[in-house]
């Protein structure tokens, strides 16, 4: 999916919770994992060494984004991921299959990338220059938001750039959404963004 969308900017805690929810595993052991820091569980299982064998480091990835070209190239490990994961299989616990091990390693890489300062800076820049806001009224909002309402000019918005909002206009929309009057979607057309950059940089 090349179009990222959200009604608010997620916090690091939101990202952590969402990533844990995305890693599915059968049985009660996964329910226990959700109660703990899943990254620590992966780390204790030694999956960090597996994650480091494939792809770029978070720092290298961030430098490629910052410089807009492929400063660092991905090195191909001689062993396939599925084969390398075999040595981390546990007889019981969280990582009893190759699939769960690779998911855990991906989880670690995702958090490293999400926390890298250069990656975060690049994403903030993309958001501020590329993000588009779409607004539609709810059933209640269609009745409540009339010409006297402060959100009336923005009752319907399609692909309005974030950078074009002035003053507290966006805060008014957020409050109206909290009141159940509007639905806000913030999206970034990543396909268009990548086309304008050097695709090999990432």
mmCIF file of the C-alpha atoms, coordinates in Angstrom:
data_MODEL
# 
_entry.id   MODEL 
# 
loop_
_atom_site.group_PDB 
_atom_site.id 
_atom_site.type_symbol 
_atom_site.label_atom_id 
_atom_site.label_alt_id 
_atom_site.label_comp_id 
_atom_site.label_asym_id 
_atom_site.label_entity_id 
_atom_site.label_seq_id 
_atom_site.pdbx_PDB_ins_code 
_atom_site.Cartn_x 
_atom_site.Cartn_y 
_atom_site.Cartn_z 
_atom_site.occupancy 
_atom_site.B_iso_or_equiv 
_atom_site.pdbx_formal_charge 
_atom_site.auth_seq_id 
_atom_site.auth_comp_id 
_atom_site.auth_asym_id 
_atom_site.auth_atom_id 
_atom_site.pdbx_PDB_model_num 
ATOM 1   C CA . UNK A 1 1   ? 0.000   0.000   0.000  1.00 0.00 ? 1   UNK A CA 1 
ATOM 2   C CA . UNK A 1 2   ? 1.737   3.138   -1.203 1.00 0.00 ? 2   UNK A CA 1 
ATOM 3   C CA . UNK A 1 3   ? -0.623  5.576   0.359  1.00 0.00 ? 3   UNK A CA 1 
ATOM 4   C CA . UNK A 1 4   ? -0.186  6.107   4.095  1.00 0.00 ? 4   UNK A CA 1 
ATOM 5   C CA . UNK A 1 5   ? -3.082  7.622   5.979  1.00 0.00 ? 5   UNK A CA 1 
ATOM 6   C CA . UNK A 1 6   ? -4.040  8.490   9.554  1.00 0.00 ? 6   UNK A CA 1 
ATOM 7   C CA . UNK A 1 7   ? -6.273  10.906  11.405 1.00 0.00 ? 7   UNK A CA 1 
ATOM 8   C CA . UNK A 1 8   ? -3.481  11.892  13.755 1.00 0.00 ? 8   UNK A CA 1 
ATOM 9   C CA . UNK A 1 9   ? 0.269   11.692  14.039 1.00 0.00 ? 9   UNK A CA 1 
ATOM 10  C CA . UNK A 1 10  ? 1.025   8.519   16.044 1.00 0.00 ? 10  UNK A CA 1 
ATOM 11  C CA . UNK A 1 11  ? 3.195   8.628   19.140 1.00 0.00 ? 11  UNK A CA 1 
ATOM 12  C CA . UNK A 1 12  ? 6.049   6.172   19.648 1.00 0.00 ? 12  UNK A CA 1 
ATOM 13  C CA . UNK A 1 13  ? 3.799   4.294   22.080 1.00 0.00 ? 13  UNK A CA 1 
ATOM 14  C CA . UNK A 1 14  ? 1.123   3.992   19.384 1.00 0.00 ? 14  UNK A CA 1 
ATOM 15  C CA . UNK A 1 15  ? 3.692   2.648   16.920 1.00 0.00 ? 15  UNK A CA 1 
ATOM 16  C CA . UNK A 1 16  ? 4.959   0.105   19.436 1.00 0.00 ? 16  UNK A CA 1 
ATOM 17  C CA . UNK A 1 17  ? 1.453   -1.128  20.239 1.00 0.00 ? 17  UNK A CA 1 
ATOM 18  C CA . UNK A 1 18  ? 0.469   -1.348  16.570 1.00 0.00 ? 18  UNK A CA 1 
ATOM 19  C CA . UNK A 1 19  ? 3.604   -3.303  15.658 1.00 0.00 ? 19  UNK A CA 1 
ATOM 20  C CA . UNK A 1 20  ? 3.007   -5.778  18.470 1.00 0.00 ? 20  UNK A CA 1 
ATOM 21  C CA . UNK A 1 21  ? -0.573  -6.275  17.285 1.00 0.00 ? 21  UNK A CA 1 
ATOM 22  C CA . UNK A 1 22  ? 0.683   -6.893  13.755 1.00 0.00 ? 22  UNK A CA 1 
ATOM 23  C CA . UNK A 1 23  ? 2.858   -9.812  14.856 1.00 0.00 ? 23  UNK A CA 1 
ATOM 24  C CA . UNK A 1 24  ? 0.371   -12.666 15.082 1.00 0.00 ? 24  UNK A CA 1 
ATOM 25  C CA . UNK A 1 25  ? 1.098   -15.999 16.709 1.00 0.00 ? 25  UNK A CA 1 
ATOM 26  C CA . UNK A 1 26  ? -1.179  -18.826 17.733 1.00 0.00 ? 26  UNK A CA 1 
ATOM 27  C CA . UNK A 1 27  ? -1.605  -19.856 21.340 1.00 0.00 ? 27  UNK A CA 1 
ATOM 28  C CA . UNK A 1 28  ? -1.548  -18.185 24.716 1.00 0.00 ? 28  UNK A CA 1 
ATOM 29  C CA . UNK A 1 29  ? 2.183   -17.478 24.515 1.00 0.00 ? 29  UNK A CA 1 
ATOM 30  C CA . UNK A 1 30  ? 1.529   -14.576 22.134 1.00 0.00 ? 30  UNK A CA 1 
ATOM 31  C CA . UNK A 1 31  ? -1.029  -13.104 24.548 1.00 0.00 ? 31  UNK A CA 1 
ATOM 32  C CA . UNK A 1 32  ? 1.691   -13.102 27.185 1.00 0.00 ? 32  UNK A CA 1 
ATOM 33  C CA . UNK A 1 33  ? 4.097   -11.456 24.735 1.00 0.00 ? 33  UNK A CA 1 
ATOM 34  C CA . UNK A 1 34  ? 1.701   -8.555  24.260 1.00 0.00 ? 34  UNK A CA 1 
ATOM 35  C CA . UNK A 1 35  ? 1.821   -7.886  28.005 1.00 0.00 ? 35  UNK A CA 1 
ATOM 36  C CA . UNK A 1 36  ? 5.587   -7.541  27.865 1.00 0.00 ? 36  UNK A CA 1 
ATOM 37  C CA . UNK A 1 37  ? 7.958   -5.487  25.780 1.00 0.00 ? 37  UNK A CA 1 
ATOM 38  C CA . UNK A 1 38  ? 8.060   -7.597  22.629 1.00 0.00 ? 38  UNK A CA 1 
ATOM 39  C CA . UNK A 1 39  ? 11.336  -6.029  21.547 1.00 0.00 ? 39  UNK A CA 1 
ATOM 40  C CA . UNK A 1 40  ? 12.984  -7.243  24.756 1.00 0.00 ? 40  UNK A CA 1 
ATOM 41  C CA . UNK A 1 41  ? 11.601  -10.720 24.177 1.00 0.00 ? 41  UNK A CA 1 
ATOM 42  C CA . UNK A 1 42  ? 13.154  -10.749 20.694 1.00 0.00 ? 42  UNK A CA 1 
ATOM 43  C CA . UNK A 1 43  ? 16.409  -9.430  22.090 1.00 0.00 ? 43  UNK A CA 1 
ATOM 44  C CA . UNK A 1 44  ? 16.549  -12.095 24.786 1.00 0.00 ? 44  UNK A CA 1 
ATOM 45  C CA . UNK A 1 45  ? 16.068  -14.739 22.094 1.00 0.00 ? 45  UNK A CA 1 
ATOM 46  C CA . UNK A 1 46  ? 19.102  -13.407 20.240 1.00 0.00 ? 46  UNK A CA 1 
ATOM 47  C CA . UNK A 1 47  ? 17.150  -12.254 17.195 1.00 0.00 ? 47  UNK A CA 1 
ATOM 48  C CA . UNK A 1 48  ? 19.207  -9.077  16.972 1.00 0.00 ? 48  UNK A CA 1 
ATOM 49  C CA . UNK A 1 49  ? 22.051  -11.021 15.388 1.00 0.00 ? 49  UNK A CA 1 
ATOM 50  C CA . UNK A 1 50  ? 19.635  -12.454 12.822 1.00 0.00 ? 50  UNK A CA 1 
ATOM 51  C CA . UNK A 1 51  ? 18.176  -9.031  12.026 1.00 0.00 ? 51  UNK A CA 1 
ATOM 52  C CA . UNK A 1 52  ? 21.632  -7.548  11.461 1.00 0.00 ? 52  UNK A CA 1 
ATOM 53  C CA . UNK A 1 53  ? 22.454  -10.086 8.734  1.00 0.00 ? 53  UNK A CA 1 
ATOM 54  C CA . UNK A 1 54  ? 19.919  -8.787  6.239  1.00 0.00 ? 54  UNK A CA 1 
ATOM 55  C CA . UNK A 1 55  ? 19.387  -5.368  4.706  1.00 0.00 ? 55  UNK A CA 1 
ATOM 56  C CA . UNK A 1 56  ? 20.750  -2.021  5.819  1.00 0.00 ? 56  UNK A CA 1 
ATOM 57  C CA . UNK A 1 57  ? 21.184  -0.798  9.353  1.00 0.00 ? 57  UNK A CA 1 
ATOM 58  C CA . UNK A 1 58  ? 18.790  1.907   10.514 1.00 0.00 ? 58  UNK A CA 1 
ATOM 59  C CA . UNK A 1 59  ? 21.630  4.435   10.350 1.00 0.00 ? 59  UNK A CA 1 
ATOM 60  C CA . UNK A 1 60  ? 22.508  3.476   6.781  1.00 0.00 ? 60  UNK A CA 1 
ATOM 61  C CA . UNK A 1 61  ? 18.870  3.605   5.754  1.00 0.00 ? 61  UNK A CA 1 
ATOM 62  C CA . UNK A 1 62  ? 18.545  7.062   7.323  1.00 0.00 ? 62  UNK A CA 1 
ATOM 63  C CA . UNK A 1 63  ? 21.650  8.324   5.520  1.00 0.00 ? 63  UNK A CA 1 
ATOM 64  C CA . UNK A 1 64  ? 20.274  7.090   2.193  1.00 0.00 ? 64  UNK A CA 1 
ATOM 65  C CA . UNK A 1 65  ? 17.058  9.015   2.857  1.00 0.00 ? 65  UNK A CA 1 
ATOM 66  C CA . UNK A 1 66  ? 18.912  12.140  3.929  1.00 0.00 ? 66  UNK A CA 1 
ATOM 67  C CA . UNK A 1 67  ? 21.272  12.173  0.950  1.00 0.00 ? 67  UNK A CA 1 
ATOM 68  C CA . UNK A 1 68  ? 18.619  11.099  -1.559 1.00 0.00 ? 68  UNK A CA 1 
ATOM 69  C CA . UNK A 1 69  ? 20.836  8.513   -3.180 1.00 0.00 ? 69  UNK A CA 1 
ATOM 70  C CA . UNK A 1 70  ? 22.123  5.044   -2.397 1.00 0.00 ? 70  UNK A CA 1 
ATOM 71  C CA . UNK A 1 71  ? 25.163  5.884   -0.299 1.00 0.00 ? 71  UNK A CA 1 
ATOM 72  C CA . UNK A 1 72  ? 24.918  2.428   1.258  1.00 0.00 ? 72  UNK A CA 1 
ATOM 73  C CA . UNK A 1 73  ? 24.073  -0.605  -0.825 1.00 0.00 ? 73  UNK A CA 1 
ATOM 74  C CA . UNK A 1 74  ? 22.399  -3.679  0.602  1.00 0.00 ? 74  UNK A CA 1 
ATOM 75  C CA . UNK A 1 75  ? 24.803  -6.547  1.117  1.00 0.00 ? 75  UNK A CA 1 
ATOM 76  C CA . UNK A 1 76  ? 23.458  -9.967  0.234  1.00 0.00 ? 76  UNK A CA 1 
ATOM 77  C CA . UNK A 1 77  ? 23.969  -12.523 2.981  1.00 0.00 ? 77  UNK A CA 1 
ATOM 78  C CA . UNK A 1 78  ? 24.968  -15.943 1.625  1.00 0.00 ? 78  UNK A CA 1 
ATOM 79  C CA . UNK A 1 79  ? 22.339  -17.695 3.752  1.00 0.00 ? 79  UNK A CA 1 
ATOM 80  C CA . UNK A 1 80  ? 18.611  -17.441 3.056  1.00 0.00 ? 80  UNK A CA 1 
ATOM 81  C CA . UNK A 1 81  ? 16.595  -15.882 5.933  1.00 0.00 ? 81  UNK A CA 1 
ATOM 82  C CA . UNK A 1 82  ? 14.527  -19.050 6.433  1.00 0.00 ? 82  UNK A CA 1 
ATOM 83  C CA . UNK A 1 83  ? 17.696  -21.115 6.782  1.00 0.00 ? 83  UNK A CA 1 
ATOM 84  C CA . UNK A 1 84  ? 19.395  -18.644 9.123  1.00 0.00 ? 84  UNK A CA 1 
ATOM 85  C CA . UNK A 1 85  ? 16.294  -18.576 11.342 1.00 0.00 ? 85  UNK A CA 1 
ATOM 86  C CA . UNK A 1 86  ? 16.491  -22.317 11.990 1.00 0.00 ? 86  UNK A CA 1 
ATOM 87  C CA . UNK A 1 87  ? 19.121  -21.946 14.723 1.00 0.00 ? 87  UNK A CA 1 
ATOM 88  C CA . UNK A 1 88  ? 16.837  -19.674 16.760 1.00 0.00 ? 88  UNK A CA 1 
ATOM 89  C CA . UNK A 1 89  ? 13.892  -22.082 16.982 1.00 0.00 ? 89  UNK A CA 1 
ATOM 90  C CA . UNK A 1 90  ? 12.847  -22.752 20.578 1.00 0.00 ? 90  UNK A CA 1 
ATOM 91  C CA . UNK A 1 91  ? 11.260  -26.009 21.750 1.00 0.00 ? 91  UNK A CA 1 
ATOM 92  C CA . UNK A 1 92  ? 8.610   -23.933 23.524 1.00 0.00 ? 92  UNK A CA 1 
ATOM 93  C CA . UNK A 1 93  ? 7.808   -20.289 24.100 1.00 0.00 ? 93  UNK A CA 1 
ATOM 94  C CA . UNK A 1 94  ? 7.392   -17.475 21.598 1.00 0.00 ? 94  UNK A CA 1 
ATOM 95  C CA . UNK A 1 95  ? 9.630   -18.597 18.758 1.00 0.00 ? 95  UNK A CA 1 
ATOM 96  C CA . UNK A 1 96  ? 8.770   -22.159 17.849 1.00 0.00 ? 96  UNK A CA 1 
ATOM 97  C CA . UNK A 1 97  ? 8.653   -21.652 14.079 1.00 0.00 ? 97  UNK A CA 1 
ATOM 98  C CA . UNK A 1 98  ? 10.692  -19.991 11.353 1.00 0.00 ? 98  UNK A CA 1 
ATOM 99  C CA . UNK A 1 99  ? 7.788   -17.634 10.617 1.00 0.00 ? 99  UNK A CA 1 
ATOM 100 C CA . UNK A 1 100 ? 7.579   -16.334 14.178 1.00 0.00 ? 100 UNK A CA 1 
ATOM 101 C CA . UNK A 1 101 ? 11.358  -15.858 14.300 1.00 0.00 ? 101 UNK A CA 1 
ATOM 102 C CA . UNK A 1 102 ? 11.421  -13.835 11.090 1.00 0.00 ? 102 UNK A CA 1 
ATOM 103 C CA . UNK A 1 103 ? 8.493   -11.751 12.318 1.00 0.00 ? 103 UNK A CA 1 
ATOM 104 C CA . UNK A 1 104 ? 10.404  -11.032 15.509 1.00 0.00 ? 104 UNK A CA 1 
ATOM 105 C CA . UNK A 1 105 ? 13.522  -10.018 13.589 1.00 0.00 ? 105 UNK A CA 1 
ATOM 106 C CA . UNK A 1 106 ? 11.441  -7.734  11.356 1.00 0.00 ? 106 UNK A CA 1 
ATOM 107 C CA . UNK A 1 107 ? 9.905   -6.196  14.462 1.00 0.00 ? 107 UNK A CA 1 
ATOM 108 C CA . UNK A 1 108 ? 13.359  -5.306  15.767 1.00 0.00 ? 108 UNK A CA 1 
ATOM 109 C CA . UNK A 1 109 ? 14.440  -3.793  12.445 1.00 0.00 ? 109 UNK A CA 1 
ATOM 110 C CA . UNK A 1 110 ? 11.200  -1.791  12.234 1.00 0.00 ? 110 UNK A CA 1 
ATOM 111 C CA . UNK A 1 111 ? 11.752  -0.260  15.660 1.00 0.00 ? 111 UNK A CA 1 
ATOM 112 C CA . UNK A 1 112 ? 15.377  0.567   14.878 1.00 0.00 ? 112 UNK A CA 1 
ATOM 113 C CA . UNK A 1 113 ? 14.296  2.385   11.710 1.00 0.00 ? 113 UNK A CA 1 
ATOM 114 C CA . UNK A 1 114 ? 11.375  4.127   13.442 1.00 0.00 ? 114 UNK A CA 1 
ATOM 115 C CA . UNK A 1 115 ? 13.691  5.504   16.136 1.00 0.00 ? 115 UNK A CA 1 
ATOM 116 C CA . UNK A 1 116 ? 16.533  6.611   13.870 1.00 0.00 ? 116 UNK A CA 1 
ATOM 117 C CA . UNK A 1 117 ? 16.884  10.438  13.969 1.00 0.00 ? 117 UNK A CA 1 
ATOM 118 C CA . UNK A 1 118 ? 17.597  10.794  10.247 1.00 0.00 ? 118 UNK A CA 1 
ATOM 119 C CA . UNK A 1 119 ? 14.613  8.656   9.280  1.00 0.00 ? 119 UNK A CA 1 
ATOM 120 C CA . UNK A 1 120 ? 12.335  10.621  11.583 1.00 0.00 ? 120 UNK A CA 1 
ATOM 121 C CA . UNK A 1 121 ? 13.624  13.913  10.178 1.00 0.00 ? 121 UNK A CA 1 
ATOM 122 C CA . UNK A 1 122 ? 13.022  12.734  6.609  1.00 0.00 ? 122 UNK A CA 1 
ATOM 123 C CA . UNK A 1 123 ? 9.490   11.603  7.432  1.00 0.00 ? 123 UNK A CA 1 
ATOM 124 C CA . UNK A 1 124 ? 8.669   14.891  9.143  1.00 0.00 ? 124 UNK A CA 1 
ATOM 125 C CA . UNK A 1 125 ? 9.837   16.706  6.033  1.00 0.00 ? 125 UNK A CA 1 
ATOM 126 C CA . UNK A 1 126 ? 7.753   14.455  3.797  1.00 0.00 ? 126 UNK A CA 1 
ATOM 127 C CA . UNK A 1 127 ? 4.719   14.970  6.014  1.00 0.00 ? 127 UNK A CA 1 
ATOM 128 C CA . UNK A 1 128 ? 5.035   18.750  6.073  1.00 0.00 ? 128 UNK A CA 1 
ATOM 129 C CA . UNK A 1 129 ? 5.463   19.025  2.296  1.00 0.00 ? 129 UNK A CA 1 
ATOM 130 C CA . UNK A 1 130 ? 3.428   16.106  0.923  1.00 0.00 ? 130 UNK A CA 1 
ATOM 131 C CA . UNK A 1 131 ? 0.621   15.343  3.364  1.00 0.00 ? 131 UNK A CA 1 
ATOM 132 C CA . UNK A 1 132 ? -2.919  15.946  2.128  1.00 0.00 ? 132 UNK A CA 1 
ATOM 133 C CA . UNK A 1 133 ? -6.024  16.407  4.258  1.00 0.00 ? 133 UNK A CA 1 
ATOM 134 C CA . UNK A 1 134 ? -9.447  15.059  3.306  1.00 0.00 ? 134 UNK A CA 1 
ATOM 135 C CA . UNK A 1 135 ? -12.514 16.030  5.327  1.00 0.00 ? 135 UNK A CA 1 
ATOM 136 C CA . UNK A 1 136 ? -16.085 14.789  5.118  1.00 0.00 ? 136 UNK A CA 1 
ATOM 137 C CA . UNK A 1 137 ? -18.929 15.549  7.536  1.00 0.00 ? 137 UNK A CA 1 
ATOM 138 C CA . UNK A 1 138 ? -20.606 12.873  9.588  1.00 0.00 ? 138 UNK A CA 1 
ATOM 139 C CA . UNK A 1 139 ? -24.371 12.475  9.548  1.00 0.00 ? 139 UNK A CA 1 
ATOM 140 C CA . UNK A 1 140 ? -24.512 14.681  12.623 1.00 0.00 ? 140 UNK A CA 1 
ATOM 141 C CA . UNK A 1 141 ? -22.072 17.164  11.097 1.00 0.00 ? 141 UNK A CA 1 
ATOM 142 C CA . UNK A 1 142 ? -24.197 17.669  8.002  1.00 0.00 ? 142 UNK A CA 1 
ATOM 143 C CA . UNK A 1 143 ? -26.899 19.052  10.250 1.00 0.00 ? 143 UNK A CA 1 
ATOM 144 C CA . UNK A 1 144 ? -24.811 20.917  12.813 1.00 0.00 ? 144 UNK A CA 1 
ATOM 145 C CA . UNK A 1 145 ? -22.186 22.553  10.604 1.00 0.00 ? 145 UNK A CA 1 
ATOM 146 C CA . UNK A 1 146 ? -24.076 25.412  8.968  1.00 0.00 ? 146 UNK A CA 1 
ATOM 147 C CA . UNK A 1 147 ? -22.850 28.733  7.620  1.00 0.00 ? 147 UNK A CA 1 
ATOM 148 C CA . UNK A 1 148 ? -22.369 30.089  11.141 1.00 0.00 ? 148 UNK A CA 1 
ATOM 149 C CA . UNK A 1 149 ? -20.098 27.220  12.197 1.00 0.00 ? 149 UNK A CA 1 
ATOM 150 C CA . UNK A 1 150 ? -16.293 27.902  12.156 1.00 0.00 ? 150 UNK A CA 1 
ATOM 151 C CA . UNK A 1 151 ? -15.695 24.688  10.202 1.00 0.00 ? 151 UNK A CA 1 
ATOM 152 C CA . UNK A 1 152 ? -18.205 25.448  7.475  1.00 0.00 ? 152 UNK A CA 1 
ATOM 153 C CA . UNK A 1 153 ? -15.542 26.484  4.894  1.00 0.00 ? 153 UNK A CA 1 
ATOM 154 C CA . UNK A 1 154 ? -13.750 23.183  5.516  1.00 0.00 ? 154 UNK A CA 1 
ATOM 155 C CA . UNK A 1 155 ? -16.800 20.962  5.752  1.00 0.00 ? 155 UNK A CA 1 
ATOM 156 C CA . UNK A 1 156 ? -15.687 19.207  2.593  1.00 0.00 ? 156 UNK A CA 1 
ATOM 157 C CA . UNK A 1 157 ? -11.992 19.071  1.751  1.00 0.00 ? 157 UNK A CA 1 
ATOM 158 C CA . UNK A 1 158 ? -10.227 16.961  -0.834 1.00 0.00 ? 158 UNK A CA 1 
ATOM 159 C CA . UNK A 1 159 ? -6.441  16.687  -0.941 1.00 0.00 ? 159 UNK A CA 1 
ATOM 160 C CA . UNK A 1 160 ? -5.737  20.001  0.745  1.00 0.00 ? 160 UNK A CA 1 
ATOM 161 C CA . UNK A 1 161 ? -1.979  20.240  1.483  1.00 0.00 ? 161 UNK A CA 1 
ATOM 162 C CA . UNK A 1 162 ? -1.132  20.411  5.182  1.00 0.00 ? 162 UNK A CA 1 
ATOM 163 C CA . UNK A 1 163 ? 1.160   23.359  4.516  1.00 0.00 ? 163 UNK A CA 1 
ATOM 164 C CA . UNK A 1 164 ? -1.793  25.486  3.364  1.00 0.00 ? 164 UNK A CA 1 
ATOM 165 C CA . UNK A 1 165 ? -3.562  25.517  6.736  1.00 0.00 ? 165 UNK A CA 1 
ATOM 166 C CA . UNK A 1 166 ? -3.369  28.847  8.519  1.00 0.00 ? 166 UNK A CA 1 
ATOM 167 C CA . UNK A 1 167 ? -3.559  29.699  12.207 1.00 0.00 ? 167 UNK A CA 1 
ATOM 168 C CA . UNK A 1 168 ? -5.801  27.380  14.182 1.00 0.00 ? 168 UNK A CA 1 
ATOM 169 C CA . UNK A 1 169 ? -7.811  26.137  11.190 1.00 0.00 ? 169 UNK A CA 1 
ATOM 170 C CA . UNK A 1 170 ? -6.623  22.569  11.559 1.00 0.00 ? 170 UNK A CA 1 
ATOM 171 C CA . UNK A 1 171 ? -7.202  22.575  15.337 1.00 0.00 ? 171 UNK A CA 1 
ATOM 172 C CA . UNK A 1 172 ? -10.813 23.544  14.682 1.00 0.00 ? 172 UNK A CA 1 
ATOM 173 C CA . UNK A 1 173 ? -11.182 20.527  12.417 1.00 0.00 ? 173 UNK A CA 1 
ATOM 174 C CA . UNK A 1 174 ? -9.646  18.248  15.029 1.00 0.00 ? 174 UNK A CA 1 
ATOM 175 C CA . UNK A 1 175 ? -12.063 19.527  17.657 1.00 0.00 ? 175 UNK A CA 1 
ATOM 176 C CA . UNK A 1 176 ? -14.986 19.014  15.285 1.00 0.00 ? 176 UNK A CA 1 
ATOM 177 C CA . UNK A 1 177 ? -13.828 15.445  14.708 1.00 0.00 ? 177 UNK A CA 1 
ATOM 178 C CA . UNK A 1 178 ? -13.716 14.870  18.484 1.00 0.00 ? 178 UNK A CA 1 
ATOM 179 C CA . UNK A 1 179 ? -17.268 16.192  18.637 1.00 0.00 ? 179 UNK A CA 1 
ATOM 180 C CA . UNK A 1 180 ? -18.325 13.636  16.055 1.00 0.00 ? 180 UNK A CA 1 
ATOM 181 C CA . UNK A 1 181 ? -19.026 16.203  13.344 1.00 0.00 ? 181 UNK A CA 1 
ATOM 182 C CA . UNK A 1 182 ? -16.246 15.458  10.866 1.00 0.00 ? 182 UNK A CA 1 
ATOM 183 C CA . UNK A 1 183 ? -14.090 12.630  9.577  1.00 0.00 ? 183 UNK A CA 1 
ATOM 184 C CA . UNK A 1 184 ? -10.472 13.564  8.864  1.00 0.00 ? 184 UNK A CA 1 
ATOM 185 C CA . UNK A 1 185 ? -8.040  11.535  6.804  1.00 0.00 ? 185 UNK A CA 1 
ATOM 186 C CA . UNK A 1 186 ? -4.414  12.557  6.347  1.00 0.00 ? 186 UNK A CA 1 
ATOM 187 C CA . UNK A 1 187 ? -2.653  10.810  3.483  1.00 0.00 ? 187 UNK A CA 1 
ATOM 188 C CA . UNK A 1 188 ? 0.610   10.846  1.599  1.00 0.00 ? 188 UNK A CA 1 
ATOM 189 C CA . UNK A 1 189 ? 0.850   9.553   -1.953 1.00 0.00 ? 189 UNK A CA 1 
ATOM 190 C CA . UNK A 1 190 ? 4.091   7.649   -1.529 1.00 0.00 ? 190 UNK A CA 1 
ATOM 191 C CA . UNK A 1 191 ? 4.125   6.535   -5.161 1.00 0.00 ? 191 UNK A CA 1 
ATOM 192 C CA . UNK A 1 192 ? 4.215   10.139  -6.316 1.00 0.00 ? 192 UNK A CA 1 
ATOM 193 C CA . UNK A 1 193 ? 6.832   10.943  -3.662 1.00 0.00 ? 193 UNK A CA 1 
ATOM 194 C CA . UNK A 1 194 ? 9.133   8.087   -4.677 1.00 0.00 ? 194 UNK A CA 1 
ATOM 195 C CA . UNK A 1 195 ? 8.798   8.951   -8.368 1.00 0.00 ? 195 UNK A CA 1 
ATOM 196 C CA . UNK A 1 196 ? 10.158  12.427  -7.635 1.00 0.00 ? 196 UNK A CA 1 
ATOM 197 C CA . UNK A 1 197 ? 13.120  11.022  -5.727 1.00 0.00 ? 197 UNK A CA 1 
ATOM 198 C CA . UNK A 1 198 ? 15.814  8.553   -6.634 1.00 0.00 ? 198 UNK A CA 1 
ATOM 199 C CA . UNK A 1 199 ? 14.073  5.181   -6.102 1.00 0.00 ? 199 UNK A CA 1 
ATOM 200 C CA . UNK A 1 200 ? 17.415  3.436   -5.567 1.00 0.00 ? 200 UNK A CA 1 
ATOM 201 C CA . UNK A 1 201 ? 18.098  5.571   -2.488 1.00 0.00 ? 201 UNK A CA 1 
ATOM 202 C CA . UNK A 1 202 ? 15.889  3.367   -0.361 1.00 0.00 ? 202 UNK A CA 1 
# 
